[in-house]
Amino acid sequence: MIEPLQLAWIAFIIFLFLLLLVLLEIHRINYRRDNEVMFGTETFDEKVKEIAFTDKERRTLEKIIRTSSFENKDAVLNSSGLFEAAVSRFYDFRNVFSVRDETVDAVERIREKLGFTAVNPLTQICSSRQFGIGDRIDLILDDGRTFKHSEIIHRSEKEWFIAYDGSRGSALSFVGKEVGIKWTRPNDAVYSARLKVRSCLPGQLILPHTTNLEKRQFRRWVREQVSIPVVATLPDGSTCGGMLFDLSAGGFMFGLPLECRSGLHMNIKFELPSFGEENVEIEILRNLGHKNSEFPSYFCLTAEFVGEFGWTQERVLQYIFEVNKGKNRSKKA
C-alpha cells in the first residue's frame, strides 16, 4: 500500500512534469513568434518602405508587433486602435519607465508618421498618448464637484503633465489620489477617464497614460434649449442686452431688441452655467423677426461662432453633454 507521503511525491513530480511541458510550449510559441516569418510580412514591408521609417523606427515597430497578440504583421499599420493596443502591451511588458528614451521617441515618431495622433480628424482616439501639448483638458477634482479648466503642458510616452493653479489646494495633496479628466474633440465626442496622480511639480499634476477612455459621442451640433442672458457689443462699440434661446457648438439662436442684418459681425458675452463667462465673435445668419412669444420685443436671430472660438466650442459641447446626462438620470429615476 502506498503511503500518503509517497502519493504526495508522485503528485508533485507529475505537477513538475506538466509545468515543464507548459513552459516548453510557451518557449516554442515565443521562439516562433520572434523568429518565424509572420503573416502579412510582405504587405508590412511595402508599407514601411512607403512611409519611410528610419532603421530605428522599423526595429522598434518590429518589437512592438512581436510583443502583441496579432497574427498579421501589418495590423498595427491599419488602425490606431490596434496600434495603441500593441504599444500599451509593449510598454506593460517592458515597463515603460525602463524603456530607453530613444525607443520611446521612436514610438512617438511612428505614431506621427502613421497619422494616429488627435491632430488627424479621421483617426480613432484610443489612448491619452494621442493627445497633444496645448490641448484643453477639464480637470475634475473633489468627486466631480469642481471643474478646473486646464491644458496639457508636457507629454511623453511615459506620462503627461497638466497645468494646475493651486486653487483647490496644494498640488502635492493630490498625489496618489484619483482625479477625472475630460477632453472634448470638436465634431467627435467627449473623452473622459479617472486617473491616479503619480507626482507633481509646481503648477503641474503628473498623470499616467491610459487606454481606458470613456467616449460620449455627439451628433453634429446637438442643440439645447436655454434661457441665458447675453450682452452684445455692436461694431460701433455700443452694447445691448438680449437672451440666448438655443445653443449648439456650431451656432445658436438669440434675441435682441435690434433688427440686425445678415452678415453682421459682433461680439457677445454670456455666462455658460458651470463653465463661466464666454466672450466670442459671431456672425448673424438670419433675422427671423418676432418669433418668441416670451420675448415679443426681441428679434430672433440665428448666428454662428467665428474667429477664435475653439475653447468656447469645447465648453458648449461639454455643457450640452452634462445637461443631457442629467436628463437621462432624471428619466431613469
PDB file of N, CA, C and O in Angstrom, residues 247-284:
ATOM      1  N   LEU A 247     -28.746  76.712 -28.119  1.00  0.00           N
ATOM      2  CA  LEU A 247     -27.290  76.756 -28.161  1.00  0.00           C
ATOM      3  C   LEU A 247     -26.744  75.427 -28.672  1.00  0.00           C
ATOM      4  O   LEU A 247     -27.223  74.359 -28.309  1.00  0.00           O
ATOM      5  N   SER A 248     -25.766  75.505 -29.550  1.00  0.00           N
ATOM      6  CA  SER A 248     -25.029  74.328 -30.002  1.00  0.00           C
ATOM      7  C   SER A 248     -23.578  74.728 -30.152  1.00  0.00           C
ATOM      8  O   SER A 248     -23.219  75.903 -30.022  1.00  0.00           O
ATOM      9  N   ALA A 249     -22.726  73.737 -30.456  1.00  0.00           N
ATOM     10  CA  ALA A 249     -21.301  74.034 -30.616  1.00  0.00           C
ATOM     11  C   ALA A 249     -21.010  74.743 -31.934  1.00  0.00           C
ATOM     12  O   ALA A 249     -19.925  75.289 -32.118  1.00  0.00           O
ATOM     13  N   GLY A 250     -21.965  74.726 -32.867  1.00  0.00           N
ATOM     14  CA  GLY A 250     -21.740  75.381 -34.153  1.00  0.00           C
ATOM     15  C   GLY A 250     -22.398  76.741 -34.254  1.00  0.00           C
ATOM     16  O   GLY A 250     -21.955  77.598 -35.020  1.00  0.00           O
ATOM     17  N   GLY A 251     -23.454  76.952 -33.499  1.00  0.00           N
ATOM     18  CA  GLY A 251     -24.170  78.219 -33.564  1.00  0.00           C
ATOM     19  C   GLY A 251     -25.319  78.225 -32.585  1.00  0.00           C
ATOM     20  O   GLY A 251     -25.428  77.348 -31.731  1.00  0.00           O
ATOM     21  N   PHE A 252     -26.224  79.217 -32.743  1.00  0.00           N
ATOM     22  CA  PHE A 252     -27.272  79.380 -31.744  1.00  0.00           C
ATOM     23  C   PHE A 252     -28.343  80.331 -32.268  1.00  0.00           C
ATOM     24  O   PHE A 252     -28.184  80.967 -33.333  1.00  0.00           O
ATOM     25  N   MET A 253     -29.421  80.431 -31.521  1.00  0.00           N
ATOM     26  CA  MET A 253     -30.449  81.434 -31.770  1.00  0.00           C
ATOM     27  C   MET A 253     -30.528  82.328 -30.546  1.00  0.00           C
ATOM     28  O   MET A 253     -30.505  81.843 -29.415  1.00  0.00           O
ATOM     29  N   PHE A 254     -30.607  83.628 -30.786  1.00  0.00           N
ATOM     30  CA  PHE A 254     -30.717  84.547 -29.660  1.00  0.00           C
ATOM     31  C   PHE A 254     -31.607  85.722 -30.054  1.00  0.00           C
ATOM     32  O   PHE A 254     -31.952  85.907 -31.229  1.00  0.00           O
ATOM     33  N   GLY A 255     -32.030  86.475 -29.033  1.00  0.00           N
ATOM     34  CA  GLY A 255     -32.899  87.612 -29.272  1.00  0.00           C
ATOM     35  C   GLY A 255     -32.271  88.918 -28.842  1.00  0.00           C
ATOM     36  O   GLY A 255     -31.624  88.987 -27.799  1.00  0.00           O
ATOM     37  N   LEU A 256     -32.445  89.951 -29.673  1.00  0.00           N
ATOM     38  CA  LEU A 256     -32.003  91.302 -29.362  1.00  0.00           C
ATOM     39  C   LEU A 256     -33.130  92.278 -29.695  1.00  0.00           C
ATOM     40  O   LEU A 256     -33.930  92.015 -30.611  1.00  0.00           O
ATOM     41  N   PRO A 257     -33.187  93.414 -29.023  1.00  0.00           N
ATOM     42  CA  PRO A 257     -34.216  94.416 -29.341  1.00  0.00           C
ATOM     43  C   PRO A 257     -33.816  95.263 -30.552  1.00  0.00           C
ATOM     44  O   PRO A 257     -34.248  96.416 -30.669  1.00  0.00           O
ATOM     45  N   LEU A 258     -32.977  94.698 -31.424  1.00  0.00           N
ATOM     46  CA  LEU A 258     -32.492  95.401 -32.608  1.00  0.00           C
ATOM     47  C   LEU A 258     -32.711  94.535 -33.835  1.00  0.00           C
ATOM     48  O   LEU A 258     -32.557  93.310 -33.775  1.00  0.00           O
ATOM     49  N   GLU A 259     -33.010  95.130 -34.962  1.00  0.00           N
ATOM     50  CA  GLU A 259     -33.167  94.394 -36.207  1.00  0.00           C
ATOM     51  C   GLU A 259     -31.821  94.348 -36.926  1.00  0.00           C
ATOM     52  O   GLU A 259     -31.415  95.314 -37.566  1.00  0.00           O
ATOM     53  N   CYS A 260     -31.117  93.240 -36.813  1.00  0.00           N
ATOM     54  CA  CYS A 260     -29.760  93.102 -37.354  1.00  0.00           C
ATOM     55  C   CYS A 260     -29.806  92.416 -38.716  1.00  0.00           C
ATOM     56  O   CYS A 260     -30.563  91.475 -38.915  1.00  0.00           O
ATOM     57  N   ARG A 261     -28.968  92.850 -39.619  1.00  0.00           N
ATOM     58  CA  ARG A 261     -28.917  92.279 -40.967  1.00  0.00           C
ATOM     59  C   ARG A 261     -28.029  91.035 -40.985  1.00  0.00           C
ATOM     60  O   ARG A 261     -27.125  90.857 -40.164  1.00  0.00           O
ATOM     61  N   SER A 262     -28.268  90.179 -41.973  1.00  0.00           N
ATOM     62  CA  SER A 262     -27.426  89.001 -42.177  1.00  0.00           C
ATOM     63  C   SER A 262     -26.005  89.425 -42.539  1.00  0.00           C
ATOM     64  O   SER A 262     -25.807  90.401 -43.268  1.00  0.00           O
ATOM     65  N   GLY A 263     -25.019  88.701 -42.024  1.00  0.00           N
ATOM     66  CA  GLY A 263     -23.618  89.010 -42.304  1.00  0.00           C
ATOM     67  C   GLY A 263     -22.980  89.957 -41.311  1.00  0.00           C
ATOM     68  O   GLY A 263     -21.761  90.172 -41.343  1.00  0.00           O
ATOM     69  N   LEU A 264     -23.779  90.555 -40.409  1.00  0.00           N
ATOM     70  CA  LEU A 264     -23.232  91.483 -39.415  1.00  0.00           C
ATOM     71  C   LEU A 264     -22.390  90.731 -38.396  1.00  0.00           C
ATOM     72  O   LEU A 264     -22.798  89.686 -37.890  1.00  0.00           O
ATOM     73  N   HIS A 265     -21.205  91.260 -38.073  1.00  0.00           N
ATOM     74  CA  HIS A 265     -20.335  90.689 -37.053  1.00  0.00           C
ATOM     75  C   HIS A 265     -20.445  91.507 -35.774  1.00  0.00           C
ATOM     76  O   HIS A 265     -20.522  92.734 -35.811  1.00  0.00           O
ATOM     77  N   MET A 266     -20.445  90.798 -34.659  1.00  0.00           N
ATOM     78  CA  MET A 266     -20.463  91.452 -33.352  1.00  0.00           C
ATOM     79  C   MET A 266     -19.862  90.497 -32.338  1.00  0.00           C
ATOM     80  O   MET A 266     -19.586  89.328 -32.644  1.00  0.00           O
ATOM     81  N   ASN A 267     -19.655  90.974 -31.125  1.00  0.00           N
ATOM     82  CA  ASN A 267     -19.205  90.126 -30.020  1.00  0.00           C
ATOM     83  C   ASN A 267     -20.342  89.953 -29.030  1.00  0.00           C
ATOM     84  O   ASN A 267     -21.107  90.896 -28.779  1.00  0.00           O
ATOM     85  N   ILE A 268     -20.456  88.748 -28.494  1.00  0.00           N
ATOM     86  CA  ILE A 268     -21.445  88.518 -27.445  1.00  0.00           C
ATOM     87  C   ILE A 268     -20.747  87.961 -26.206  1.00  0.00           C
ATOM     88  O   ILE A 268     -19.719  87.296 -26.299  1.00  0.00           O
ATOM     89  N   LYS A 269     -21.334  88.290 -25.067  1.00  0.00           N
ATOM     90  CA  LYS A 269     -20.801  87.820 -23.789  1.00  0.00           C
ATOM     91  C   LYS A 269     -21.952  87.200 -23.004  1.00  0.00           C
ATOM     92  O   LYS A 269     -23.031  87.790 -22.907  1.00  0.00           O
ATOM     93  N   PHE A 270     -21.728  85.989 -22.480  1.00  0.00           N
ATOM     94  CA  PHE A 270     -22.753  85.325 -21.689  1.00  0.00           C
ATOM     95  C   PHE A 270     -22.102  84.385 -20.689  1.00  0.00           C
ATOM     96  O   PHE A 270     -20.939  84.016 -20.836  1.00  0.00           O
ATOM     97  N   GLU A 271     -22.852  84.032 -19.663  1.00  0.00           N
ATOM     98  CA  GLU A 271     -22.373  83.129 -18.610  1.00  0.00           C
ATOM     99  C   GLU A 271     -22.874  81.719 -18.901  1.00  0.00           C
ATOM    100  O   GLU A 271     -24.082  81.457 -18.852  1.00  0.00           O
ATOM    101  N   LEU A 272     -21.961  80.815 -19.250  1.00  0.00           N
ATOM    102  CA  LEU A 272     -22.324  79.426 -19.510  1.00  0.00           C
ATOM    103  C   LEU A 272     -22.374  78.687 -18.178  1.00  0.00           C
ATOM    104  O   LEU A 272     -21.349  78.589 -17.489  1.00  0.00           O
ATOM    105  N   PRO A 273     -23.540  78.187 -17.764  1.00  0.00           N
ATOM    106  CA  PRO A 273     -23.661  77.558 -16.433  1.00  0.00           C
ATOM    107  C   PRO A 273     -22.582  76.516 -16.165  1.00  0.00           C
ATOM    108  O   PRO A 273     -22.326  75.649 -17.003  1.00  0.00           O
ATOM    109  N   SER A 274     -21.940  76.632 -15.020  1.00  0.00           N
ATOM    110  CA  SER A 274     -20.888  75.716 -14.540  1.00  0.00           C
ATOM    111  C   SER A 274     -19.551  75.907 -15.243  1.00  0.00           C
ATOM    112  O   SER A 274     -18.552  75.320 -14.842  1.00  0.00           O
ATOM    113  N   PHE A 275     -19.507  76.733 -16.303  1.00  0.00           N
ATOM    114  CA  PHE A 275     -18.266  76.876 -17.058  1.00  0.00           C
ATOM    115  C   PHE A 275     -17.732  78.304 -17.089  1.00  0.00           C
ATOM    116  O   PHE A 275     -16.596  78.516 -17.493  1.00  0.00           O
ATOM    117  N   GLY A 276     -18.512  79.272 -16.706  1.00  0.00           N
ATOM    118  CA  GLY A 276     -18.002  80.629 -16.627  1.00  0.00           C
ATOM    119  C   GLY A 276     -18.362  81.486 -17.829  1.00  0.00           C
ATOM    120  O   GLY A 276     -19.134  81.113 -18.712  1.00  0.00           O
ATOM    121  N   GLU A 277     -17.749  82.667 -17.856  1.00  0.00           N
ATOM    122  CA  GLU A 277     -18.088  83.666 -18.875  1.00  0.00           C
ATOM    123  C   GLU A 277     -17.455  83.350 -20.228  1.00  0.00           C
ATOM    124  O   GLU A 277     -16.296  82.960 -20.314  1.00  0.00           O
ATOM    125  N   GLU A 278     -18.250  83.522 -21.292  1.00  0.00           N
ATOM    126  CA  GLU A 278     -17.769  83.362 -22.662  1.00  0.00           C
ATOM    127  C   GLU A 278     -17.873  84.713 -23.363  1.00  0.00           C
ATOM    128  O   GLU A 278     -18.853  85.438 -23.208  1.00  0.00           O
ATOM    129  N   ASN A 279     -16.850  85.040 -24.135  1.00  0.00           N
ATOM    130  CA  ASN A 279     -16.846  86.277 -24.907  1.00  0.00           C
ATOM    131  C   ASN A 279     -16.319  85.927 -26.286  1.00  0.00           C
ATOM    132  O   ASN A 279     -15.133  85.618 -26.443  1.00  0.00           O
ATOM    133  N   VAL A 280     -17.195  85.928 -27.285  1.00  0.00           N
ATOM    134  CA  VAL A 280     -16.829  85.363 -28.570  1.00  0.00           C
ATOM    135  C   VAL A 280     -17.420  86.190 -29.710  1.00  0.00           C
ATOM    136  O   VAL A 280     -18.469  86.826 -29.571  1.00  0.00           O
ATOM    137  N   GLU A 281     -16.733  86.177 -30.855  1.00  0.00           N
ATOM    138  CA  GLU A 281     -17.223  86.877 -32.042  1.00  0.00           C
ATOM    139  C   GLU A 281     -18.225  85.991 -32.773  1.00  0.00           C
ATOM    140  O   GLU A 281     -18.049  84.770 -32.870  1.00  0.00           O
ATOM    141  N   ILE A 282     -19.274  86.619 -33.315  1.00  0.00           N
ATOM    142  CA  ILE A 282     -20.302  85.876 -34.047  1.00  0.00           C
ATOM    143  C   ILE A 282     -20.650  86.596 -35.355  1.00  0.00           C
ATOM    144  O   ILE A 282     -20.318  87.766 -35.537  1.00  0.00           O
ATOM    145  N   GLU A 283     -21.311  85.856 -36.234  1.00  0.00           N
ATOM    146  CA  GLU A 283     -21.853  86.433 -37.467  1.00  0.00           C
ATOM    147  C   GLU A 283     -23.337  86.112 -37.546  1.00  0.00           C
ATOM    148  O   GLU A 283     -23.737  84.956 -37.377  1.00  0.00           O
ATOM    149  N   ILE A 284     -24.164  87.130 -37.804  1.00  0.00           N
ATOM    150  CA  ILE A 284     -25.600  86.928 -37.934  1.00  0.00           C
ATOM    151  C   ILE A 284     -25.880  86.209 -39.253  1.00  0.00           C
ATOM    152  O   ILE A 284     -25.414  86.629 -40.313  1.00  0.00           O
TER     153      ILE A 284
END
